[in-house]
Structures are given as C-alpha cells and as structure tokens.
mmCIF file of C-alpha atoms in Angstrom:
data_model
loop_
_atom_site.group_PDB
_atom_site.id
_atom_site.type_symbol
_atom_site.label_atom_id
_atom_site.label_comp_id
_atom_site.label_asym_id
_atom_site.label_seq_id
_atom_site.Cartn_x
_atom_site.Cartn_y
_atom_site.Cartn_z
ATOM 1 C CA ALA K 19 -6.012 17.101 13.867
ATOM 2 C CA GLN K 20 -5.055 16.533 10.266
ATOM 3 C CA LYS K 21 -7.563 15.193 7.801
ATOM 4 C CA ILE K 22 -7.941 14.610 4.076
ATOM 5 C CA THR K 23 -11.406 14.448 2.500
ATOM 6 C CA GLN K 24 -12.117 13.023 -0.934
ATOM 7 C CA THR K 25 -15.861 13.284 -1.519
ATOM 8 C CA GLN K 26 -16.096 11.497 -4.876
ATOM 9 C CA PRO K 27 -16.145 7.718 -4.433
ATOM 10 C CA GLY K 28 -16.268 7.223 -8.189
ATOM 11 C CA MET K 29 -15.781 9.304 -11.309
ATOM 12 C CA PHE K 30 -16.513 8.390 -14.919
ATOM 13 C CA VAL K 31 -14.952 10.091 -17.931
ATOM 14 C CA GLN K 32 -14.465 9.398 -21.618
ATOM 15 C CA GLU K 33 -11.107 9.179 -23.296
ATOM 16 C CA LYS K 34 -9.495 12.528 -24.192
ATOM 17 C CA GLU K 35 -11.678 14.427 -21.743
ATOM 18 C CA ALA K 36 -10.265 16.279 -18.749
ATOM 19 C CA VAL K 37 -11.301 15.282 -15.234
ATOM 20 C CA THR K 38 -10.926 16.896 -11.816
ATOM 21 C CA LEU K 39 -10.596 14.817 -8.662
ATOM 22 C CA ASP K 40 -11.442 16.743 -5.505
ATOM 23 C CA CYS K 41 -9.391 16.856 -2.318
ATOM 24 C CA THR K 42 -9.831 19.078 0.719
ATOM 25 C CA TYR K 43 -7.594 19.029 3.745
ATOM 26 C CA ASP K 44 -7.494 20.229 7.297
ATOM 27 C CA THR K 45 -4.334 21.106 9.164
ATOM 28 C CA SER K 46 -3.282 23.810 11.584
ATOM 29 C CA ASP K 47 0.336 23.704 10.401
ATOM 30 C CA GLN K 48 1.793 26.408 8.184
ATOM 31 C CA SER K 49 4.254 24.080 6.496
ATOM 32 C CA TYR K 50 2.834 20.991 4.859
ATOM 33 C CA GLY K 51 2.885 19.017 1.655
ATOM 34 C CA LEU K 52 0.127 17.516 -0.444
ATOM 35 C CA PHE K 53 0.607 14.429 -2.576
ATOM 36 C CA TRP K 54 -1.425 12.535 -5.135
ATOM 37 C CA TYR K 55 -0.941 8.828 -5.756
ATOM 38 C CA LYS K 56 -2.454 6.519 -8.378
ATOM 39 C CA GLN K 57 -3.181 2.889 -7.554
ATOM 40 C CA PRO K 58 -4.118 0.614 -10.473
ATOM 41 C CA SER K 59 -5.763 -2.723 -9.806
ATOM 42 C CA SER K 60 -2.270 -4.280 -9.753
ATOM 43 C CA GLY K 61 -1.731 -2.645 -6.371
ATOM 44 C CA GLU K 62 1.315 -0.441 -6.772
ATOM 45 C CA MET K 63 0.980 3.086 -5.389
ATOM 46 C CA ILE K 64 2.415 5.422 -8.007
ATOM 47 C CA PHE K 65 3.472 8.936 -6.999
ATOM 48 C CA LEU K 66 1.982 11.532 -9.362
ATOM 49 C CA ILE K 67 2.479 15.054 -8.101
ATOM 50 C CA TYR K 68 3.466 17.146 -5.077
ATOM 51 C CA GLN K 69 2.439 20.609 -3.862
ATOM 52 C CA GLY K 70 4.101 22.407 -0.970
ATOM 53 C CA SER K 71 2.159 24.852 1.162
ATOM 54 C CA TYR K 72 4.635 27.634 0.363
ATOM 55 C CA ASP K 73 4.776 26.934 -3.359
ATOM 56 C CA GLU K 74 3.487 29.977 -5.202
ATOM 57 C CA GLN K 75 2.652 28.182 -8.402
ATOM 58 C CA ASN K 76 0.413 25.190 -8.954
ATOM 59 C CA ALA K 77 2.360 21.989 -9.560
ATOM 60 C CA THR K 78 2.290 20.336 -12.971
ATOM 61 C CA GLU K 79 3.690 16.991 -14.145
ATOM 62 C CA GLY K 80 2.858 16.156 -17.742
ATOM 63 C CA ARG K 81 -0.900 15.576 -17.998
ATOM 64 C CA TYR K 82 -1.326 16.069 -14.261
ATOM 65 C CA SER K 83 -1.792 19.428 -12.617
ATOM 66 C CA LEU K 84 -2.768 20.390 -9.137
ATOM 67 C CA ASN K 85 -5.308 23.155 -8.566
ATOM 68 C CA PHE K 86 -4.108 24.423 -5.196
ATOM 69 C CA GLN K 87 -6.382 26.882 -3.386
ATOM 70 C CA LYS K 88 -4.775 27.474 -0.021
ATOM 71 C CA ALA K 89 -7.504 29.670 1.459
ATOM 72 C CA ARG K 90 -10.106 27.034 0.634
ATOM 73 C CA LYS K 91 -7.758 24.223 1.749
ATOM 74 C CA SER K 92 -8.277 22.352 -1.458
ATOM 75 C CA ALA K 93 -5.790 20.531 -3.692
ATOM 76 C CA ASN K 94 -7.680 19.121 -6.637
ATOM 77 C CA LEU K 95 -5.966 16.906 -9.205
ATOM 78 C CA VAL K 96 -6.664 17.707 -12.844
ATOM 79 C CA ILE K 97 -5.933 15.053 -15.451
ATOM 80 C CA SER K 98 -6.009 16.380 -18.991
ATOM 81 C CA ALA K 99 -6.751 14.219 -22.041
ATOM 82 C CA SER K 100 -7.724 11.092 -20.095
ATOM 83 C CA GLN K 101 -6.459 7.731 -21.298
ATOM 84 C CA LEU K 102 -7.762 4.213 -20.685
ATOM 85 C CA GLY K 103 -4.669 3.566 -18.586
ATOM 86 C CA ASP K 104 -5.733 6.293 -16.172
ATOM 87 C CA SER K 105 -8.456 4.009 -14.794
ATOM 88 C CA ALA K 106 -7.389 3.465 -11.187
ATOM 89 C CA MET K 107 -7.929 4.532 -7.595
ATOM 90 C CA TYR K 108 -6.492 7.963 -6.784
ATOM 91 C CA PHE K 109 -5.441 8.974 -3.285
ATOM 92 C CA CYS K 110 -4.756 12.452 -1.955
ATOM 93 C CA ALA K 111 -2.367 12.592 1.009
ATOM 94 C CA LEU K 112 -1.068 15.185 3.469
ATOM 95 C CA ARG K 113 2.176 15.415 5.369
ATOM 96 C CA ASN K 114 3.114 18.167 7.812
ATOM 97 C CA GLN K 115 6.541 19.385 8.884
ATOM 98 C CA ALA K 116 6.731 17.293 12.019
ATOM 99 C CA GLY K 117 5.044 14.214 10.708
ATOM 100 C CA THR K 118 6.556 11.147 9.188
ATOM 101 C CA ALA K 119 3.367 9.510 8.077
ATOM 102 C CA LEU K 120 1.195 10.381 5.130
ATOM 103 C CA ILE K 121 -2.439 11.031 5.984
ATOM 104 C CA PHE K 122 -4.481 9.529 3.149
ATOM 105 C CA GLY K 123 -7.983 10.318 1.987
ATOM 106 C CA LYS K 124 -10.440 7.515 1.238
ATOM 107 C CA GLY K 125 -9.672 7.653 -2.466
ATOM 108 C CA THR K 126 -11.581 8.175 -5.710
ATOM 109 C CA THR K 127 -12.020 5.454 -8.301
ATOM 110 C CA LEU K 128 -11.640 6.843 -11.816
ATOM 111 C CA SER K 129 -13.045 4.902 -14.755
ATOM 112 C CA VAL K 130 -12.087 5.967 -18.282
ATOM 113 C CA SER K 131 -14.136 4.600 -21.162
ATOM 114 C CA SER K 132 -13.523 4.642 -24.916
ATOM 115 C CA ASP Q 12 15.244 5.006 -10.671
ATOM 116 C CA THR Q 13 12.449 5.073 -8.083
ATOM 117 C CA GLU Q 14 12.001 1.351 -7.715
ATOM 118 C CA VAL Q 15 10.974 -0.436 -4.556
ATOM 119 C CA THR Q 16 10.869 -4.199 -4.988
ATOM 120 C CA GLN Q 17 8.641 -6.423 -2.890
ATOM 121 C CA THR Q 18 8.615 -10.205 -2.771
ATOM 122 C CA PRO Q 19 6.621 -12.327 -2.964
ATOM 123 C CA LYS Q 20 3.812 -10.775 -4.984
ATOM 124 C CA HIS Q 21 1.275 -13.231 -3.583
ATOM 125 C CA LEU Q 22 1.334 -15.303 -0.396
ATOM 126 C CA VAL Q 23 -1.150 -17.795 1.014
ATOM 127 C CA MET Q 24 -0.501 -19.031 4.520
ATOM 128 C CA GLY Q 25 -2.227 -20.929 7.270
ATOM 129 C CA MET Q 26 -2.737 -19.517 10.727
ATOM 130 C CA THR Q 27 0.093 -21.629 12.160
ATOM 131 C CA ASN Q 28 2.645 -20.785 9.483
ATOM 132 C CA LYS Q 29 5.646 -18.488 9.707
ATOM 133 C CA LYS Q 30 6.476 -16.460 6.632
ATOM 134 C CA SER Q 31 8.349 -13.285 5.729
ATOM 135 C CA LEU Q 32 7.766 -10.416 3.354
ATOM 136 C CA LYS Q 33 10.767 -8.717 1.809
ATOM 137 C CA CYS Q 34 11.299 -5.191 0.535
ATOM 138 C CA GLU Q 35 14.367 -3.757 -1.177
ATOM 139 C CA GLN Q 36 15.331 -0.308 -2.452
ATOM 140 C CA HIS Q 37 18.543 1.084 -3.918
ATOM 141 C CA MET Q 38 17.729 4.783 -3.924
ATOM 142 C CA GLY Q 39 19.844 5.523 -0.851
ATOM 143 C CA HIS Q 40 16.733 6.221 1.177
ATOM 144 C CA ARG Q 41 17.149 5.987 4.940
ATOM 145 C CA ALA Q 42 13.454 5.826 5.873
ATOM 146 C CA MET Q 43 11.392 2.723 5.113
ATOM 147 C CA TYR Q 44 7.755 1.979 5.848
ATOM 148 C CA TRP Q 45 5.275 -0.882 6.058
ATOM 149 C CA TYR Q 46 1.608 -0.224 5.285
ATOM 150 C CA LYS Q 47 -1.418 -2.512 5.388
ATOM 151 C CA GLN Q 48 -4.219 -1.920 2.900
ATOM 152 C CA LYS Q 49 -7.633 -3.541 2.838
ATOM 153 C CA ALA Q 50 -9.648 -3.604 -0.384
ATOM 154 C CA LYS Q 51 -10.980 -0.198 -1.452
ATOM 155 C CA LYS Q 52 -9.485 1.491 1.633
ATOM 156 C CA PRO Q 53 -6.473 3.788 2.006
ATOM 157 C CA PRO Q 54 -3.167 2.379 3.258
ATOM 158 C CA GLU Q 55 -2.682 2.261 7.029
ATOM 159 C CA LEU Q 56 0.780 2.847 8.441
ATOM 160 C CA MET Q 57 2.214 -0.044 10.459
ATOM 161 C CA PHE Q 58 5.920 0.642 11.012
ATOM 162 C CA VAL Q 59 8.573 3.212 10.160
ATOM 163 C CA TYR Q 60 12.316 2.622 10.169
ATOM 164 C CA SER Q 61 14.718 5.529 10.197
ATOM 165 C CA TYR Q 62 18.432 4.813 9.729
ATOM 166 C CA GLU Q 63 17.718 1.119 10.340
ATOM 167 C CA LYS Q 64 16.079 1.796 13.684
ATOM 168 C CA LEU Q 65 12.391 1.350 14.406
ATOM 169 C CA SER Q 66 10.973 4.829 14.954
ATOM 170 C CA ILE Q 67 7.228 4.249 14.731
ATOM 171 C CA ASN Q 68 5.082 1.238 15.624
ATOM 172 C CA GLU Q 69 1.422 2.040 15.163
ATOM 173 C CA SER Q 70 0.292 -0.388 17.888
ATOM 174 C CA VAL Q 71 0.626 -3.330 15.529
ATOM 175 C CA PRO Q 72 0.005 -6.808 17.037
ATOM 176 C CA SER Q 73 3.152 -8.741 17.898
ATOM 177 C CA ARG Q 74 2.343 -11.415 15.312
ATOM 178 C CA PHE Q 75 3.855 -8.876 12.877
ATOM 179 C CA SER Q 76 7.577 -8.416 13.458
ATOM 180 C CA PRO Q 77 9.548 -5.954 11.342
ATOM 181 C CA GLU Q 78 13.278 -6.092 10.718
ATOM 182 C CA CYS Q 79 15.689 -3.785 8.916
ATOM 183 C CA PRO Q 80 18.948 -5.721 8.345
ATOM 184 C CA ASN Q 81 20.570 -2.873 6.407
ATOM 185 C CA SER Q 82 19.718 0.415 4.762
ATOM 186 C CA SER Q 83 18.386 -1.238 1.600
ATOM 187 C CA LEU Q 84 16.319 -4.062 3.066
ATOM 188 C CA LEU Q 85 13.152 -4.253 5.103
ATOM 189 C CA ASN Q 86 11.477 -7.463 6.195
ATOM 190 C CA LEU Q 87 8.141 -8.194 7.798
ATOM 191 C CA HIS Q 88 8.018 -11.500 9.666
ATOM 192 C CA LEU Q 89 4.589 -13.067 10.034
ATOM 193 C CA HIS Q 90 3.568 -15.628 12.639
ATOM 194 C CA ALA Q 91 0.215 -16.979 13.837
ATOM 195 C CA LEU Q 92 -1.774 -14.601 11.666
ATOM 196 C CA GLN Q 93 -5.546 -14.357 11.653
ATOM 197 C CA PRO Q 94 -7.852 -14.377 8.601
ATOM 198 C CA GLU Q 95 -8.529 -10.665 9.168
ATOM 199 C CA ASP Q 96 -4.853 -10.003 8.484
ATOM 200 C CA SER Q 97 -5.480 -10.827 4.821
ATOM 201 C CA ALA Q 98 -4.639 -7.641 2.919
ATOM 202 C CA LEU Q 99 -2.214 -5.951 0.553
ATOM 203 C CA TYR Q 100 1.037 -5.143 2.353
ATOM 204 C CA LEU Q 101 2.893 -2.204 0.873
ATOM 205 C CA CYS Q 102 6.463 -1.181 1.483
ATOM 206 C CA ALA Q 103 7.663 2.376 0.858
ATOM 207 C CA SER Q 104 10.878 4.330 1.195
ATOM 208 C CA SER Q 105 11.848 7.999 1.307
ATOM 209 C CA GLN Q 106 14.709 10.288 2.138
ATOM 210 C CA GLU Q 107 15.070 10.863 5.862
ATOM 211 C CA GLY Q 108 14.706 14.250 7.465
ATOM 212 C CA GLY Q 109 11.798 16.430 8.394
ATOM 213 C CA ARG Q 110 11.205 17.888 4.968
ATOM 214 C CA VAL Q 111 7.563 17.845 3.969
ATOM 215 C CA LYS Q 112 8.614 17.121 0.387
ATOM 216 C CA ASN Q 113 10.119 13.722 1.190
ATOM 217 C CA ILE Q 114 8.238 11.656 -1.353
ATOM 218 C CA GLN Q 115 7.400 8.121 -0.359
ATOM 219 C CA TYR Q 116 7.943 5.641 -3.178
ATOM 220 C CA PHE Q 117 5.960 2.439 -2.933
ATOM 221 C CA GLY Q 118 6.470 -1.101 -4.087
ATOM 222 C CA ALA Q 119 3.840 -3.165 -5.872
ATOM 223 C CA GLY Q 120 2.856 -4.884 -2.638
ATOM 224 C CA THR Q 121 2.363 -8.430 -1.408
ATOM 225 C CA ARG Q 122 -1.196 -9.778 -1.490
ATOM 226 C CA LEU Q 123 -1.518 -11.916 1.602
ATOM 227 C CA SER Q 124 -4.286 -14.443 2.211
ATOM 228 C CA VAL Q 125 -4.530 -16.125 5.598
ATOM 229 C CA LEU Q 126 -6.572 -19.325 5.629
#
C-alpha cells in the first residue's frame, strides 16, 4: 500500500527564515514521483516542485528545494527566505508508475510572521 | 500557461436543486480529474477522464454525474445533494500516459454549500 505521512500539523516561522516541511512515504514500487503543492486560503492547489525516484540530484525551483533521502523514504520541502505570502497549507503527494491518482498526505499549515 | 479555470467560484444550492460545475483547460492535456476537499483535509479523488472517457470512478454517489464534452472541458452535474456534500470541488488536468512525472495542475475550485 502507498502512503504519505506529514507529521507536522502546523509550523511557525518568521520572515526571511528558512523552514523545512517533513514528508515520509511508503511504496513498494521502484519508479515513483513525489510532488509538493501549496494551497492558500483561496483554495487553489499550486504545484511547487517534483522529484522522481530515479533523479540523482535533489530538485530545486527558486526558493523551494526538495531534500530527497531515498533510503529513508523522505522528501522534505525546504523553503528558503520565507515570505508572508508563503503562509498556506502544504501537501506532499506520491504517484507511482501504474497509478493515475495522487496520494496526498494530511498537509502542514505554515504560518509566516513579520 | 498552466491555467485551469473553474466556474462558479461559489455555489449555494438546496437539496432539490440541479446545478453544474464547469472546468476548462487549454494546455492540451488529455487527462482531467475531479476532487472533493473538506476543510483542513487533503483532496479526495472522485473521477478521472482519459481521452474524454471516464476511466476512474471512486465509488462516488450517483447524485454526482461527470461529463467530458471535449478534450478541454469537464463538467460535474449535481442533483439532490446532501448537506454533507458541502466542500471545495477541485478540477485538475495533466498529460495522459503512465509517466510518474505527469504533473496535475489544479483550478481554484468551487466552494459548494448545500442547504
């Protein structure tokens, strides 16, 4: 069975600080992809970053980077230099080779203060 | 452009009403999805369309009826809903094919309240 675990219901950080949002996953497949989405209070799910199981380097997209540790089955999202606009719910998701659906974690609410 | 457009943004309906949610994308994606999301919970998959054909129905009650008139449009027809169906309904699209990297792009959702 596939599963995504996000153990931090809420995280608090000050502007300009870096923050790490944890995500661990469970799958028996060799080929899979990991995704992070941001959902502000407006509701839209915004794609942030993708990591493939065979990718040798950690993914980066601007201020977002993914700390991928395959042996530990973790795919933590690192946001550098937090901004007030980063306050949102963040979801980690898994998709395997055969699957169509994304398996989502329960999410982490990030609050950035000035 | 990675835009998925959903209308309406908000919808209030009675339990005897019939209404429809609409989703549109122009990215050439051939897979489209409906998700239901309750407050502070992750999205739950409802339906998947692949090349305009229904490929996945996650045991959704028949009061929800999806339709894919063409490759750019996805509708969700609502009839005789219950108050517990109140939620955010999200539409998404992606390239078709079994690649794990097929990114799903989401719309802003329709907030539905059933009275």
